[in-house]
Structures are given as structure tokens and as C-alpha cells.
């Protein structure tokens, strides 16, 4: 019997079944293994949880040319429908895991649920490529989409990808993005307060994990005040696109979303944050087995759909 601690009764049995299944594939202690081993196990776990693509969703791989490298991307389209917008999607994985395959079904479902094209970006990973490599790729892919598609663009990212989406929004402010949706984003908030303290040992993401991912991504000279590394360290939150942030109740990163919303509102922008009760980090993979996660994913798709149409329903 797994010891669930203070979360034993706080989380629903269906969510515990998901957490235990995920930990069976990708146990917490794996963080001590070499990165290539972590990736192999993570990729196998992603394949096991893959739900397939909804009917009518077609995907095509391509490359975006950048200085000295090509950035792999995958574009999802709904057959027989002219897209009204494009979602530029940045996957999670602590900046060290994941790629086009790991979040393939999630991107396909966003495409099916909104009718929009989705561009999934395979940004460079640490430790082979430390900051700002992932950020540079994220900006380059977004600027390529802005220059070539002719579609309104919605930024979307979860966890580490939420950091990248927010960084792109800040780097291209008053630019092409018509909105952004951040899903339990890591934004470099104050770790001495709020959810970082209350949920330091939460299931599926702990404060120890966050520190590990941050250190792997950093150079020795990395400044904690660099807003391309930690978007909350920016001093100007004006000119950002309408922003929806979806956080999980039992997640050390929850406070980041709340703080980011408050800073955008204080700068005169539009921002709305919804805390999903009794959910944990990485709940997107629970969307087919846990009713609360299914409801949260439906709200995320509705937010992307509204922003892509230039609507603000909050």
C-alpha cells in the first residue's frame, strides 16, 4: 500500500489510481538516473498513456530553418475545415524530456476540440542545450508561424512549456499572439511562500524536482532575474495578450499562475486564472480516466477556442 500522506483523502480515488499508474511507469526516484535513461522511460510511459488521435485530425511533420539548426514541428489540421486560428504548443517535461510524440494525442485533441491548426514545437532540451536554447527555439517557431500562416495565433504550453509560452508572449509583446493559455506553468516564482511551501512534497511534482529541472537547464552564470528564464522576474507585464492560466490545487507551481495573473491585471491587461480543485501537476494525462481532469481539459479547450476567435468570456 502506497503511503499517500496528507493527500490520502484530499485527492479522489480515481486520481490516486492515475498517480499510482504514472509512478509505476515513471517512479519519482528516476530523477537520480542519467538523463538518457529518464528519457527512455518517459517516452515509454507516454506511449502507454497515448489515447490515439481523434477522427479527422491529420498531422504532418516539418522543419523550421533557424541559424545553424532546424526546429522539428508537427502541424495538426482538422480535415474538411478551414482553421480560424493556429495554436502554437510547447510541451512539458522539465526542459529535459518530451518532444513531438510525448504530447501528440493532447495536441490532436486540442485541434479536434477547437477546429484550429496546432503547431507542436520540438524545442531543444537540456542538458545538451542549456538556456536560452529552448527559449530561442520557442520564439523562432512562433515568429515563423506569424510570418507564414496568416492565422491568428494562440500561445499554449504546459509546465515547462507554459514557461516558454509566457516567455514568447513577453518577448513578442504587442505582437502577433491573440491570446495565451498556460497550463500549470513554471514561471520562476518565489519558492519561500504559497504553494511552494504548502505543496513542497505534492504527488508527481515536488520542490526537489523543480530545483533539479532548474539546475539542469542553467549555466553557471544563469541570472535568476532573467525574464526569458523566469517570466515572473520581468519588470513589465504590459502589452501581453489576453491570458488564461489553469493551475492545479495540489501543485507547488500553483502560486506562479496566481502571481502572473495578478501582475498582468495590475498592468492593465486581461488575465483569468482558474485553480482546478483536488488535482495535481500533469493532470492532462488523466483526462480520460479522472472526471475532474476531463472537466479541466474541456475548460482549457474552451479557453483556447474563445481566445482564437478574439473573444474574452471571463
CSV table of C-alpha atoms in Angstrom, one decimal:
chain,number,residue,atom,x,y,z
A,1,UNK,CA,0.0,0.0,0.0
A,2,UNK,CA,1.5,3.3,-1.1
A,3,UNK,CA,1.7,6.0,1.6
A,4,UNK,CA,-0.2,8.9,0.3
A,5,UNK,CA,0.4,11.2,3.4
A,6,UNK,CA,-1.7,14.3,3.7
A,7,UNK,CA,-3.1,13.9,0.2
A,8,UNK,CA,-4.7,10.5,1.0
A,9,UNK,CA,-8.2,12.0,1.4
A,10,UNK,CA,-7.6,15.3,-0.3
A,11,UNK,CA,-7.4,13.6,-3.8
A,12,UNK,CA,-10.1,11.4,-5.3
A,13,UNK,CA,-9.6,7.6,-5.6
A,14,UNK,CA,-9.7,7.9,-9.4
A,15,UNK,CA,-6.9,10.4,-9.3
A,16,UNK,CA,-4.9,8.2,-7.0
A,17,UNK,CA,-5.3,5.3,-9.4
A,18,UNK,CA,-3.8,7.6,-12.1
A,19,UNK,CA,-1.0,8.8,-9.9
A,20,UNK,CA,-0.1,5.3,-8.9
A,21,UNK,CA,-0.2,4.1,-12.5
A,22,UNK,CA,2.0,7.0,-13.6
A,23,UNK,CA,4.5,6.4,-10.8
A,24,UNK,CA,4.6,2.7,-11.8
A,25,UNK,CA,5.8,3.7,-15.2
A,26,UNK,CA,7.9,6.7,-14.2
A,27,UNK,CA,8.8,6.5,-10.5
A,28,UNK,CA,9.9,9.6,-8.5
A,29,UNK,CA,13.4,8.1,-7.8
A,30,UNK,CA,14.1,8.1,-11.6
A,31,UNK,CA,15.3,11.7,-11.2
A,32,UNK,CA,18.6,10.2,-10.0
A,33,UNK,CA,19.2,8.3,-13.2
A,34,UNK,CA,21.2,9.6,-16.2
A,35,UNK,CA,19.1,11.8,-18.5
A,36,UNK,CA,19.1,9.4,-21.4
A,37,UNK,CA,17.6,6.7,-19.1
A,38,UNK,CA,15.0,9.1,-17.8
A,39,UNK,CA,14.0,9.9,-21.4
A,40,UNK,CA,13.7,6.3,-22.4
A,41,UNK,CA,11.4,5.5,-19.5
A,42,UNK,CA,9.4,8.8,-20.0
A,43,UNK,CA,8.9,8.0,-23.7
A,44,UNK,CA,7.7,4.5,-22.9
A,45,UNK,CA,5.3,5.9,-20.4
A,46,UNK,CA,4.0,8.5,-22.9
A,47,UNK,CA,3.3,5.7,-25.4
A,48,UNK,CA,1.5,3.7,-22.8
A,49,UNK,CA,-0.8,6.7,-22.0
A,50,UNK,CA,-1.3,7.7,-25.6
A,51,UNK,CA,-5.0,7.9,-26.5
A,52,UNK,CA,-4.8,8.0,-30.2
A,53,UNK,CA,-5.8,10.9,-32.4
A,54,UNK,CA,-9.5,11.8,-32.8
A,55,UNK,CA,-11.1,11.1,-36.2
A,56,UNK,CA,-10.4,13.6,-38.9
A,57,UNK,CA,-7.2,15.0,-37.3
A,58,UNK,CA,-4.3,14.9,-39.8
A,59,UNK,CA,-0.7,15.6,-38.7
A,60,UNK,CA,2.3,16.5,-40.8
A,61,UNK,CA,5.9,16.9,-39.7
A,62,UNK,CA,8.2,19.6,-40.9
A,63,UNK,CA,11.3,21.7,-40.1
A,64,UNK,CA,11.7,25.4,-39.4
A,65,UNK,CA,15.0,26.7,-40.6
A,66,UNK,CA,16.9,28.6,-37.9
A,67,UNK,CA,20.5,29.8,-37.6
A,68,UNK,CA,22.7,26.7,-37.6
A,69,UNK,CA,19.9,24.3,-36.9
A,70,UNK,CA,16.4,23.1,-37.9
A,71,UNK,CA,13.5,23.0,-35.4
A,72,UNK,CA,11.2,20.0,-35.9
A,73,UNK,CA,7.5,20.8,-35.7
A,74,UNK,CA,4.3,18.9,-36.2
A,75,UNK,CA,1.2,20.6,-37.6
A,76,UNK,CA,-2.3,19.2,-36.9
A,77,UNK,CA,-5.3,20.0,-39.0
A,78,UNK,CA,-8.9,19.0,-38.9
A,79,UNK,CA,-9.9,17.5,-42.3
A,80,UNK,CA,-12.5,19.4,-44.2
A,81,UNK,CA,-12.4,22.5,-42.0
A,82,UNK,CA,-10.6,25.8,-42.7
A,83,UNK,CA,-8.9,26.7,-39.5
A,84,UNK,CA,-9.8,30.1,-38.0
A,85,UNK,CA,-6.6,30.2,-35.9
A,86,UNK,CA,-3.4,28.4,-35.0
A,87,UNK,CA,-2.3,27.2,-31.6
A,88,UNK,CA,1.5,27.2,-31.1
A,89,UNK,CA,2.0,24.5,-28.5
A,90,UNK,CA,5.0,23.9,-26.2
A,91,UNK,CA,5.1,20.6,-24.4
A,92,UNK,CA,6.1,19.9,-20.8
A,93,UNK,CA,8.8,17.7,-19.4
A,94,UNK,CA,11.0,19.8,-17.2
A,95,UNK,CA,13.1,21.2,-20.2
A,96,UNK,CA,14.8,17.8,-20.4
A,97,UNK,CA,12.0,15.4,-21.5
A,98,UNK,CA,9.5,15.1,-24.3
A,99,UNK,CA,9.0,16.0,-27.9
A,100,UNK,CA,6.6,15.6,-30.8
A,101,UNK,CA,5.5,12.1,-29.7
A,102,UNK,CA,5.1,12.7,-26.0
A,103,UNK,CA,2.2,15.1,-26.4
A,104,UNK,CA,0.9,14.0,-29.7
A,105,UNK,CA,-2.6,13.0,-28.6
A,106,UNK,CA,-3.1,16.1,-26.5
A,107,UNK,CA,-2.3,18.3,-29.5
A,108,UNK,CA,-4.5,16.3,-31.7
A,109,UNK,CA,-7.4,16.6,-29.2
A,110,UNK,CA,-6.9,20.4,-29.0
A,111,UNK,CA,-7.1,20.5,-32.8
A,112,UNK,CA,-10.3,18.4,-32.8
A,113,UNK,CA,-11.9,20.4,-29.9
A,114,UNK,CA,-11.2,23.8,-31.4
A,115,UNK,CA,-11.1,23.2,-35.1
A,116,UNK,CA,-7.8,25.2,-35.1
A,117,UNK,CA,-4.5,24.2,-36.5
A,118,UNK,CA,-2.0,23.2,-33.8
A,119,UNK,CA,1.8,23.6,-34.3
A,120,UNK,CA,3.7,21.5,-31.8
A,121,UNK,CA,7.3,22.7,-31.3
A,122,UNK,CA,10.2,20.2,-30.7
A,123,UNK,CA,12.5,22.7,-28.9
A,124,UNK,CA,16.0,21.8,-27.9
A,125,UNK,CA,16.4,20.1,-24.5
A,126,UNK,CA,18.8,20.4,-21.6
A,127,UNK,CA,21.4,19.4,-20.6
A,128,UNK,CA,22.8,19.2,-24.1
A,129,UNK,CA,21.3,22.6,-24.8
A,130,UNK,CA,21.0,24.9,-21.8
A,131,UNK,CA,19.1,28.1,-21.6
A,132,UNK,CA,18.4,30.1,-23.8
A,133,UNK,CA,18.3,27.3,-26.4
A,134,UNK,CA,14.7,26.2,-25.7
A,135,UNK,CA,13.5,29.8,-25.4
A,136,UNK,CA,15.2,30.7,-28.7
A,137,UNK,CA,13.6,27.8,-30.5
A,138,UNK,CA,10.2,28.8,-29.0
A,139,UNK,CA,10.5,32.4,-30.2
A,140,UNK,CA,11.7,31.3,-33.6
A,141,UNK,CA,8.9,28.9,-34.2
A,142,UNK,CA,6.3,31.5,-33.1
A,143,UNK,CA,7.8,34.1,-35.4
A,144,UNK,CA,7.8,31.6,-38.3
A,145,UNK,CA,4.1,30.9,-37.7
A,146,UNK,CA,3.3,34.6,-37.5
A,147,UNK,CA,5.2,35.3,-40.8
A,148,UNK,CA,3.9,32.3,-42.8
A,149,UNK,CA,0.4,31.2,-41.7
A,150,UNK,CA,-1.7,34.3,-41.9
A,151,UNK,CA,-3.7,32.9,-39.0
A,152,UNK,CA,-4.4,34.5,-35.6
A,153,UNK,CA,-2.0,32.8,-33.1
A,154,UNK,CA,-2.8,31.4,-29.6
A,155,UNK,CA,0.2,30.5,-27.5
A,156,UNK,CA,-0.3,27.4,-25.3
A,157,UNK,CA,2.0,25.4,-23.1
A,158,UNK,CA,2.0,23.2,-20.0
A,159,UNK,CA,4.5,23.1,-17.2
A,160,UNK,CA,7.9,23.8,-18.8
A,161,UNK,CA,6.1,24.7,-22.0
A,162,UNK,CA,4.0,27.2,-20.1
A,163,UNK,CA,7.3,28.9,-19.1
A,164,UNK,CA,8.2,29.0,-22.8
A,165,UNK,CA,4.8,30.3,-23.9
A,166,UNK,CA,4.9,33.1,-21.3
A,167,UNK,CA,8.5,34.0,-22.3
A,168,UNK,CA,7.5,34.2,-26.0
A,169,UNK,CA,4.5,36.4,-25.1
A,170,UNK,CA,6.8,38.7,-23.3
A,171,UNK,CA,9.5,38.7,-26.0
A,172,UNK,CA,6.9,39.5,-28.7
A,173,UNK,CA,4.5,41.7,-26.7
A,174,UNK,CA,2.0,43.8,-28.6
A,175,UNK,CA,2.8,41.4,-31.4
A,176,UNK,CA,1.1,38.6,-33.2
A,177,UNK,CA,-0.4,36.5,-30.4
A,178,UNK,CA,-4.1,36.9,-30.0
A,179,UNK,CA,-4.1,35.1,-26.6
A,180,UNK,CA,-2.2,32.6,-24.5
A,181,UNK,CA,-3.3,29.6,-22.3
A,182,UNK,CA,-0.9,28.4,-19.7
A,183,UNK,CA,-1.4,25.0,-18.0
A,184,UNK,CA,0.2,24.6,-14.6
A,185,UNK,CA,3.1,26.8,-15.8
A,186,UNK,CA,6.5,27.0,-14.2
A,187,UNK,CA,7.3,30.8,-14.1
A,188,UNK,CA,10.1,31.2,-11.6
A,189,UNK,CA,8.1,32.4,-8.7
A,190,UNK,CA,9.1,32.9,-5.0
A,191,UNK,CA,9.8,29.4,-3.6
A,192,UNK,CA,9.6,30.6,0.0
A,193,UNK,CA,5.9,31.1,0.1
A,194,UNK,CA,2.5,30.0,-1.0
A,195,UNK,CA,2.0,26.7,-2.8
A,196,UNK,CA,5.8,26.1,-3.0
A,197,UNK,CA,5.7,25.6,0.8
A,198,UNK,CA,2.2,24.1,1.2
A,199,UNK,CA,2.7,21.6,-1.6
A,200,UNK,CA,6.5,21.1,-1.5
A,201,UNK,CA,6.0,17.3,-1.4
A,202,UNK,CA,2.9,17.0,-3.7
A,203,UNK,CA,2.4,13.9,-5.8
A,204,UNK,CA,4.0,13.9,-9.3
A,205,UNK,CA,6.0,17.2,-8.8
A,206,UNK,CA,7.9,18.2,-5.7
A,207,UNK,CA,10.1,21.2,-4.8
A,208,UNK,CA,13.1,18.9,-5.1
A,209,UNK,CA,12.0,18.0,-8.7
A,210,UNK,CA,11.6,21.7,-9.6
A,211,UNK,CA,15.1,22.5,-8.3
A,212,UNK,CA,16.6,19.6,-10.3
A,213,UNK,CA,15.0,20.7,-13.6
A,214,UNK,CA,16.0,24.3,-13.0
A,215,UNK,CA,19.7,23.4,-12.3
A,216,UNK,CA,19.9,21.1,-15.4
A,217,UNK,CA,18.7,23.9,-17.6
A,218,UNK,CA,21.0,26.6,-16.1
A,219,UNK,CA,24.5,27.6,-17.0
A,220,UNK,CA,26.8,28.5,-14.1
A,221,UNK,CA,26.3,32.2,-14.9
A,222,UNK,CA,22.5,32.0,-15.2
A,223,UNK,CA,20.8,35.0,-13.6
A,224,UNK,CA,17.7,34.4,-11.6
A,225,UNK,CA,16.5,37.8,-12.7
A,226,UNK,CA,16.5,36.8,-16.4
A,227,UNK,CA,12.8,37.0,-17.6
A,228,UNK,CA,13.5,34.7,-20.5
A,229,UNK,CA,14.4,32.1,-17.9
A,230,UNK,CA,11.8,33.0,-15.2
A,231,UNK,CA,9.0,35.1,-16.7
A,232,UNK,CA,7.8,36.3,-13.3
A,233,UNK,CA,11.2,38.2,-13.0
A,234,UNK,CA,10.2,40.6,-15.7
A,235,UNK,CA,9.5,44.2,-14.6
A,236,UNK,CA,7.0,44.9,-17.3
A,237,UNK,CA,3.8,42.9,-17.7
A,238,UNK,CA,2.0,45.4,-20.0
A,239,UNK,CA,1.2,44.6,-23.7
A,240,UNK,CA,0.7,40.9,-23.1
A,241,UNK,CA,-2.1,39.1,-25.0
A,242,UNK,CA,-5.3,38.1,-23.1
A,243,UNK,CA,-4.1,35.3,-20.8
A,244,UNK,CA,-5.8,32.3,-19.3
A,245,UNK,CA,-3.9,30.3,-16.6
A,246,UNK,CA,-5.1,26.9,-15.4
A,247,UNK,CA,-3.4,25.7,-12.3
A,248,UNK,CA,-3.8,22.5,-10.1
A,249,UNK,CA,-4.8,22.8,-6.5
A,250,UNK,CA,-2.1,20.4,-5.2
A,251,UNK,CA,0.9,21.6,-7.1
A,252,UNK,CA,3.9,23.6,-5.8
A,253,UNK,CA,3.6,25.7,-9.0
A,254,UNK,CA,0.1,26.9,-8.3
A,255,UNK,CA,1.2,30.2,-6.9
A,256,UNK,CA,3.1,31.1,-10.1
A,257,UNK,CA,-0.2,31.2,-12.1
A,258,UNK,CA,-1.8,33.4,-9.4
A,259,UNK,CA,1.1,35.8,-9.3
A,260,UNK,CA,1.3,36.0,-13.1
A,261,UNK,CA,-2.4,36.8,-13.4
A,262,UNK,CA,-2.2,39.5,-10.7
A,263,UNK,CA,0.8,41.2,-12.4
A,264,UNK,CA,-1.0,41.3,-15.8
A,265,UNK,CA,-4.1,42.7,-14.2
A,266,UNK,CA,-2.1,45.3,-12.3
A,267,UNK,CA,-0.5,46.4,-15.7
A,268,UNK,CA,-4.0,46.9,-17.2
A,269,UNK,CA,-4.1,43.6,-19.2
A,270,UNK,CA,-6.7,40.8,-19.4
A,271,UNK,CA,-5.9,37.7,-17.3
A,272,UNK,CA,-8.0,35.0,-15.7
A,273,UNK,CA,-6.8,32.1,-13.6
A,274,UNK,CA,-8.7,29.0,-12.7
A,275,UNK,CA,-7.5,26.8,-9.9
A,276,UNK,CA,-8.6,23.2,-10.6
A,277,UNK,CA,-9.6,21.8,-7.2
A,278,UNK,CA,-8.2,18.4,-6.0
A,279,UNK,CA,-5.9,18.0,-9.0
A,280,UNK,CA,-2.2,17.6,-9.2
A,281,UNK,CA,0.6,18.6,-11.7
A,282,UNK,CA,0.4,16.8,-15.0
A,283,UNK,CA,-3.3,16.1,-14.8
A,284,UNK,CA,-3.6,16.3,-18.6
A,285,UNK,CA,-2.7,12.6,-19.0
A,286,UNK,CA,-5.6,11.8,-16.6
A,287,UNK,CA,-8.2,13.4,-18.8
A,288,UNK,CA,-9.7,10.1,-20.0
A,289,UNK,CA,-9.9,8.4,-16.6
A,290,UNK,CA,-10.4,11.1,-14.0
A,291,UNK,CA,-13.7,13.2,-14.3
A,292,UNK,CA,-12.1,16.3,-12.7
A,293,UNK,CA,-9.2,16.2,-15.2
A,294,UNK,CA,-11.7,15.7,-18.1
A,295,UNK,CA,-13.6,18.8,-17.0
A,296,UNK,CA,-10.3,20.8,-16.6
A,297,UNK,CA,-9.2,19.8,-20.2
A,298,UNK,CA,-12.6,20.8,-21.5
A,299,UNK,CA,-12.2,24.2,-19.9
A,300,UNK,CA,-8.7,24.5,-21.4
A,301,UNK,CA,-10.0,23.7,-24.9
A,302,UNK,CA,-12.9,26.2,-24.4
A,303,UNK,CA,-10.4,28.9,-23.4
A,304,UNK,CA,-8.2,28.2,-26.4
A,305,UNK,CA,-11.3,28.3,-28.7
A,306,UNK,CA,-12.5,31.6,-27.3
A,307,UNK,CA,-9.2,33.4,-27.5
A,308,UNK,CA,-8.6,32.1,-31.0
A,309,UNK,CA,-11.9,33.8,-32.0
A,310,UNK,CA,-10.9,37.0,-30.3
A,311,UNK,CA,-13.4,36.5,-27.5
A,312,UNK,CA,-12.9,37.1,-23.8
A,313,UNK,CA,-15.6,35.1,-21.9
A,314,UNK,CA,-14.3,35.7,-18.4
